[in-house]
Coordinates of C-alpha atoms in Angstrom, one line a residue:
M237 CA -5.6 -9.0 14.9
P238 CA -8.4 -9.0 13.2
L239 CA -10.7 -6.5 14.3
Q240 CA -15.1 -7.1 14.4
N241 CA -15.0 -3.6 14.3
R242 CA -12.8 -2.8 11.6
S243 CA -13.6 -1.4 8.5
L244 CA -12.2 -2.9 5.1
E245 CA -10.6 -0.2 4.4
A246 CA -8.6 -0.9 7.3
D247 CA -7.0 -3.7 5.7
I248 CA -6.1 -2.3 2.3
V249 CA -2.6 -1.6 1.5
R250 CA -1.7 0.9 -0.9
R251 CA 1.2 1.9 -3.2
S252 CA 1.7 3.9 -5.3
F253 CA 4.5 4.2 -8.3
A254 CA 5.2 6.9 -10.5
L255 CA 5.9 7.7 -14.7
R256 CA 4.2 3.9 -14.5
V257 CA 0.9 4.1 -17.4
D258 CA 3.1 3.2 -20.7
S259 CA 0.5 4.3 -22.9
M260 CA -2.7 5.5 -23.5
S261 CA -5.5 5.0 -26.2
D262 CA -8.5 6.8 -28.0
E263 CA -9.9 3.9 -29.5
G264 CA -13.1 3.2 -28.7
P265 CA -14.2 4.9 -24.6
G266 CA -10.2 4.9 -24.3
G267 CA -8.3 2.3 -22.5
G268 CA -3.9 2.9 -20.6
S269 CA -2.0 0.1 -19.5
G270 CA 1.2 0.2 -17.8
T271 CA 3.2 -0.8 -14.7
A272 CA 0.4 -1.6 -11.5
C273 CA 2.4 -3.1 -9.1
A274 CA 6.5 -2.8 -8.5
M275 CA 7.9 -5.6 -6.8
G276 CA 11.9 -7.2 -5.5
T277 CA 11.9 -3.7 -4.5
L278 CA 12.4 -1.9 -1.4
D279 CA 10.0 0.9 -1.0
S280 CA 9.6 3.8 1.3
Y281 CA 7.3 1.9 3.7
R282 CA 11.0 -0.1 4.2
S283 CA 8.8 -3.5 2.6
V284 CA 9.6 -5.4 -0.6
W285 CA 6.4 -7.8 -2.3
S286 CA 7.3 -10.8 -3.6
P287 CA 7.7 -11.0 -7.5
R288 CA 5.1 -14.4 -6.4
A289 CA 3.0 -12.0 -3.9
F290 CA -0.5 -11.9 -6.9
G291 CA -1.0 -15.8 -6.9
K292 CA -3.2 -16.6 -11.6
D293 CA -6.9 -16.4 -8.5
V294 CA -6.0 -13.1 -7.1
L295 CA -5.8 -12.0 -10.5
K296 CA -7.7 -14.1 -12.0
T297 CA -10.8 -11.9 -9.7
S298 CA -9.5 -8.6 -9.9
V299 CA -10.4 -9.0 -13.7
S300 CA -13.9 -10.2 -12.6
D301 CA -14.3 -7.7 -9.8
G302 CA -11.5 -5.6 -9.6
F303 CA -12.3 -2.4 -10.6
M304 CA -10.0 1.7 -11.8
T305 CA -10.5 5.2 -9.9
P306 CA -9.4 8.1 -9.2
N307 CA -7.5 8.7 -6.8
H308 CA -9.0 5.8 -4.8
D309 CA -12.6 8.1 -4.9
W310 CA -14.7 4.3 -4.9
E311 CA -17.4 6.0 -5.5
E312 CA -16.4 7.0 -8.3
D313 CA -15.2 4.8 -10.1
C314 CA -13.8 4.8 -13.9
G315 CA -12.7 1.5 -15.5
T316 CA -12.5 -2.1 -15.9
I317 CA -9.2 -3.9 -15.8
E318 CA -9.1 -6.7 -18.2
A319 CA -5.4 -8.3 -18.1
L320 CA -3.6 -8.3 -15.6
N321 CA -0.2 -10.5 -16.0
V322 CA 3.0 -10.6 -13.5
S323 CA 6.0 -10.4 -16.5
R324 CA 9.5 -10.5 -14.2
N325 CA 9.1 -8.5 -11.1
E326 CA 6.4 -6.4 -12.1
L327 CA 2.9 -6.4 -12.2
K328 CA 1.5 -5.5 -16.3
I329 CA -2.2 -4.5 -16.4
D330 CA -4.2 -3.5 -19.3
W331 CA -7.5 -1.5 -18.2
L332 CA -10.9 0.7 -20.9
F333 CA -12.8 3.4 -19.3
Y334 CA -16.0 3.4 -18.7
T335 CA -18.0 5.6 -21.2
D336 CA -20.2 8.6 -19.5
D337 CA -19.0 11.5 -19.2
D338 CA -17.0 11.6 -16.0
S339 CA -14.8 8.5 -16.8
Q340 CA -14.5 10.6 -20.2
K341 CA -13.1 13.8 -18.1
I342 CA -10.4 11.6 -16.8
R343 CA -9.2 9.6 -20.2
T344 CA -9.0 13.3 -21.2
K345 CA -6.7 14.7 -19.1
C346 CA -4.5 11.1 -18.2
K347 CA -4.0 11.2 -22.4
D348 CA -4.0 15.1 -22.2
R349 CA -1.0 14.9 -19.6
K350 CA 0.8 11.6 -21.2
D351 CA 0.0 14.1 -24.5
R352 CA 2.6 16.5 -22.8
G353 CA 5.2 14.9 -21.1
K354 CA 3.4 14.9 -17.4
S355 CA 3.9 11.9 -15.1
I356 CA 0.3 10.2 -14.3
G357 CA 0.6 7.6 -11.3
L358 CA -0.6 4.2 -10.3
S359 CA -1.8 3.0 -6.9
I360 CA -2.9 -0.2 -6.0
G361 CA -5.6 -1.0 -2.9
A362 CA -4.8 -5.1 -2.0
A363 CA -5.3 -7.3 0.9
V364 CA -2.0 -8.7 2.0
N365 CA -2.1 -12.2 4.0
W366 CA -0.3 -10.6 7.6
Q367 CA 0.1 -14.0 8.8
K368 CA 3.0 -14.5 6.3
C369 CA 4.5 -11.5 6.0
A370 CA 7.9 -10.7 8.2
D371 CA 10.0 -8.0 9.3
F372 CA 13.8 -7.2 10.4
D373 CA 16.4 -5.5 11.3
S374 CA 18.5 -5.3 8.3
G375 CA 18.2 -5.3 4.2
E376 CA 21.1 -8.3 4.4
K377 CA 18.5 -11.2 7.0
L378 CA 15.4 -10.0 4.3
W379 CA 17.7 -10.9 2.0
T380 CA 18.2 -14.3 3.5
Y381 CA 14.8 -15.3 3.9
A382 CA 13.5 -14.5 0.8
E383 CA 15.9 -16.8 -0.6
G384 CA 15.3 -19.6 2.3
L385 CA 11.3 -19.0 -0.1
G386 CA 13.2 -20.3 -2.9
E387 CA 12.6 -16.7 -4.7
D388 CA 14.3 -16.2 -7.5
M389 CA 16.6 -13.6 -6.6
S390 CA 18.2 -12.7 -9.4
L391 CA 14.0 -10.6 -9.6
Y392 CA 15.3 -8.7 -6.6
D393 CA 17.1 -5.3 -6.6
P394 CA 20.2 -6.2 -5.1
A395 CA 20.6 -3.1 -3.0
I396 CA 17.5 -4.4 -0.4
R397 CA 20.7 -6.0 1.2
K398 CA 22.8 -2.6 2.0
H399 CA 19.8 -1.6 3.6
K400 CA 20.1 -0.8 7.4
G401 CA 17.6 -0.8 10.0
Y402 CA 14.0 -2.1 9.7
C403 CA 12.0 -3.3 6.8
W404 CA 9.6 -6.3 5.8
I405 CA 8.6 -8.6 3.2
I406 CA 5.0 -8.9 2.0
P407 CA 4.3 -12.8 0.2
E408 CA 0.7 -13.2 -0.6
V409 CA -1.5 -11.1 -2.1
T410 CA -5.0 -12.1 -1.1
R411 CA -7.5 -9.9 -2.7
L412 CA -6.0 -7.0 -5.7
F413 CA -9.4 -4.6 -5.1
E414 CA -8.8 -2.4 -6.8
V415 CA -5.8 0.8 -9.4
A416 CA -5.9 4.0 -8.8
I417 CA -5.0 6.2 -11.4
T418 CA -3.4 9.5 -10.2
N419 CA -2.2 12.6 -10.9
A420 CA 0.1 14.2 -8.1
P421 CA 4.0 14.4 -8.6
A422 CA 6.6 11.7 -8.2
V423 CA 8.1 12.4 -4.9
P424 CA 10.8 14.9 -5.1
G425 CA 14.3 12.2 -6.7
S426 CA 12.3 9.4 -7.5
R427 CA 13.5 8.3 -11.3
A428 CA 11.1 7.2 -12.7
D429 CA 11.2 3.9 -12.3
E430 CA 11.0 4.0 -9.1
I431 CA 8.8 2.8 -6.3
R432 CA 7.0 5.5 -5.1
S433 CA 4.4 6.3 -1.6
T434 CA 2.3 9.0 0.0
N435 CA 4.5 7.6 3.0
D436 CA 7.0 10.3 1.4
L437 CA 4.5 12.8 1.9
L438 CA 4.5 12.6 5.4
R439 CA 7.9 12.3 6.2
S440 CA 8.3 15.3 4.1
G441 CA 5.3 17.2 5.7
D442 CA 4.0 18.1 2.4
L443 CA 0.4 16.6 1.8
G444 CA -1.1 18.6 -0.6
A445 CA -1.3 15.3 -2.4
L446 CA -2.6 13.7 0.5
T447 CA -5.8 12.7 0.8
F448 CA -7.4 12.6 4.8
A449 CA -8.6 8.9 4.3
D450 CA -4.9 7.7 3.1
A451 CA -3.1 8.7 5.5
L452 CA -5.5 6.9 7.9
D453 CA -4.9 4.0 5.8
M454 CA -1.7 4.9 6.3
V455 CA -2.5 5.2 9.9
L456 CA -4.7 1.8 10.4
G457 CA -2.0 -0.7 8.4
A458 CA 0.8 0.6 9.8
V459 CA -0.7 0.0 13.4
Q460 CA -1.8 -3.7 12.6
G461 CA 1.4 -4.6 11.5
I462 CA 2.6 -3.2 15.0
E463 CA 0.3 -5.5 16.3
A464 CA 0.9 -8.0 14.5
R465 CA 4.7 -7.6 15.7
A466 CA 3.7 -7.0 19.8
L467 CA 2.0 -10.2 19.3
E468 CA 5.0 -12.0 18.4
V469 CA 7.1 -9.9 20.7
E470 CA 5.2 -10.9 23.9
A471 CA 5.7 -14.9 22.4
L472 CA 8.7 -13.8 22.6
R473 CA 9.6 -12.8 26.2
A474 CA 7.1 -15.3 27.5
E475 CA 9.1 -16.2 29.9
N476 CA 9.6 -13.2 31.8
D477 CA 7.2 -9.8 32.0
G478 CA 5.9 -10.8 27.8
R479 CA 5.4 -7.4 27.9
I480 CA 6.9 -4.7 25.2
G481 CA 10.6 -2.5 25.8
R482 CA 9.6 0.9 27.9
D483 CA 10.7 2.7 24.8
N484 CA 8.1 1.4 22.8
L485 CA 5.6 2.2 25.0
K486 CA 5.9 5.1 25.4
R487 CA 6.2 5.5 21.2
L488 CA 2.3 4.2 22.2
Q489 CA 1.8 6.3 24.3
A490 CA 2.5 8.8 22.7
L491 CA 0.5 7.5 19.4
R492 CA -2.6 7.0 21.6
D493 CA -2.1 10.7 23.2
S494 CA -2.8 12.6 19.2
L495 CA -5.1 9.8 18.4
D496 CA -7.5 10.7 21.6
S497 CA -6.7 14.4 21.1
I498 CA -8.2 14.0 16.8
I499 CA -11.0 11.9 18.5
G500 CA -11.8 14.3 20.9
R501 CA -12.1 16.8 18.3
N502 CA -14.4 15.7 16.1
S503 CA -16.7 12.9 18.5
Q504 CA -19.9 14.0 16.5
T505 CA -18.6 12.6 13.4
R506 CA -16.2 9.8 14.7
S507 CA -15.5 7.3 12.0
D508 CA -15.2 3.2 12.3
D509 CA -11.6 2.9 10.9
E510 CA -11.5 6.1 14.1
A511 CA -12.5 3.9 16.4
A512 CA -10.5 0.9 14.9
I513 CA -6.9 3.1 15.6
R514 CA -8.1 3.5 19.3
L515 CA -9.4 0.2 19.7
M516 CA -6.1 -1.5 18.8
A517 CA -3.4 1.6 20.4
S518 CA -5.4 0.8 23.4
R519 CA -5.0 -3.6 23.3
L520 CA -1.0 -3.3 22.0
L521 CA -0.8 -0.7 25.7
A522 CA -3.1 -2.9 28.1
G523 CA -0.4 -5.4 26.7

C-alpha cells in the first residue's frame, strides 16, 4: 500500500549482474554494451523477473529519460542510455558516456578493467507493479503460475522448479530509471552469466561493496513487500481474527526494535526513508 511520505527511492527495486558488460568503445566519448537484466532466473532475493516484464513503452521511456550512474549515484550521472531491447530472457543495453572529465574518468576505469579481464557489473534501478507480483512457497508453484500467465517457459531456468521455500515473481516493470555501472566484484561462487544481488553481501556479512543507501533501499523494498503480503494474509483470515501468526509478529517486532534503535541514535538526521520504514513496520504490528 503506497505511503504518502515514502520517497521515490523506496519504490525502486535494484538487481546487480556480475560480468555483464560485453564491450567497451573508444570512439567519441566512449560507451559500452551488455546485459542490464537477466530474466527467467531465480535470483538472490528469491525473485524471478518475467521475460515480459519490460514492455516497449517502458524501454522507450528509459531510453529518452533514463541515465547511467556510477554505483547508483543519481547526482553524478555519467552517461545516456542509447538503446534497450529484450533478447529472449536478457535485457540488452547500449550506452554512451558524457564528455565531462568525471564521466570520462569512469569510462577509462571501465575500459582498463575490461582490458585486464576484470569484472564490470551492471545494476538496474526499476519500479515494479507490486499489485501483479505474487509469492509462493515453492519454485514448482511459481513455475505453474508462470505457465498460467501464458509465459514462454523455454525462457525460464528449469532449476526454478527444484527450489524449496519462499520465492516470488515480478511480471511487470512500470519504469526503468537507471542502469548503474559498478566495479563491485561478483559474489563468491557466482558464475559469469549468473545473476547476483547485494542481498548476498548482507547474508555473508561482507558489506564492503554495499552503501548504507543501497542497504536501506533493500530494506524498504522488503518491508513494502511484507506489507502487501500481510494484507493478503489478513484478508484470507478475515473469518477468524484477521492477523498474522505469532512467530511472524515476533519477527516484525524485532525489526521494529532494530529500526527504533538506529533512528534513536540518529534522531537529529532522521531521513524520510527511515521514517517510512518505521511507519510501515508500525502499521503491520498494529494489524
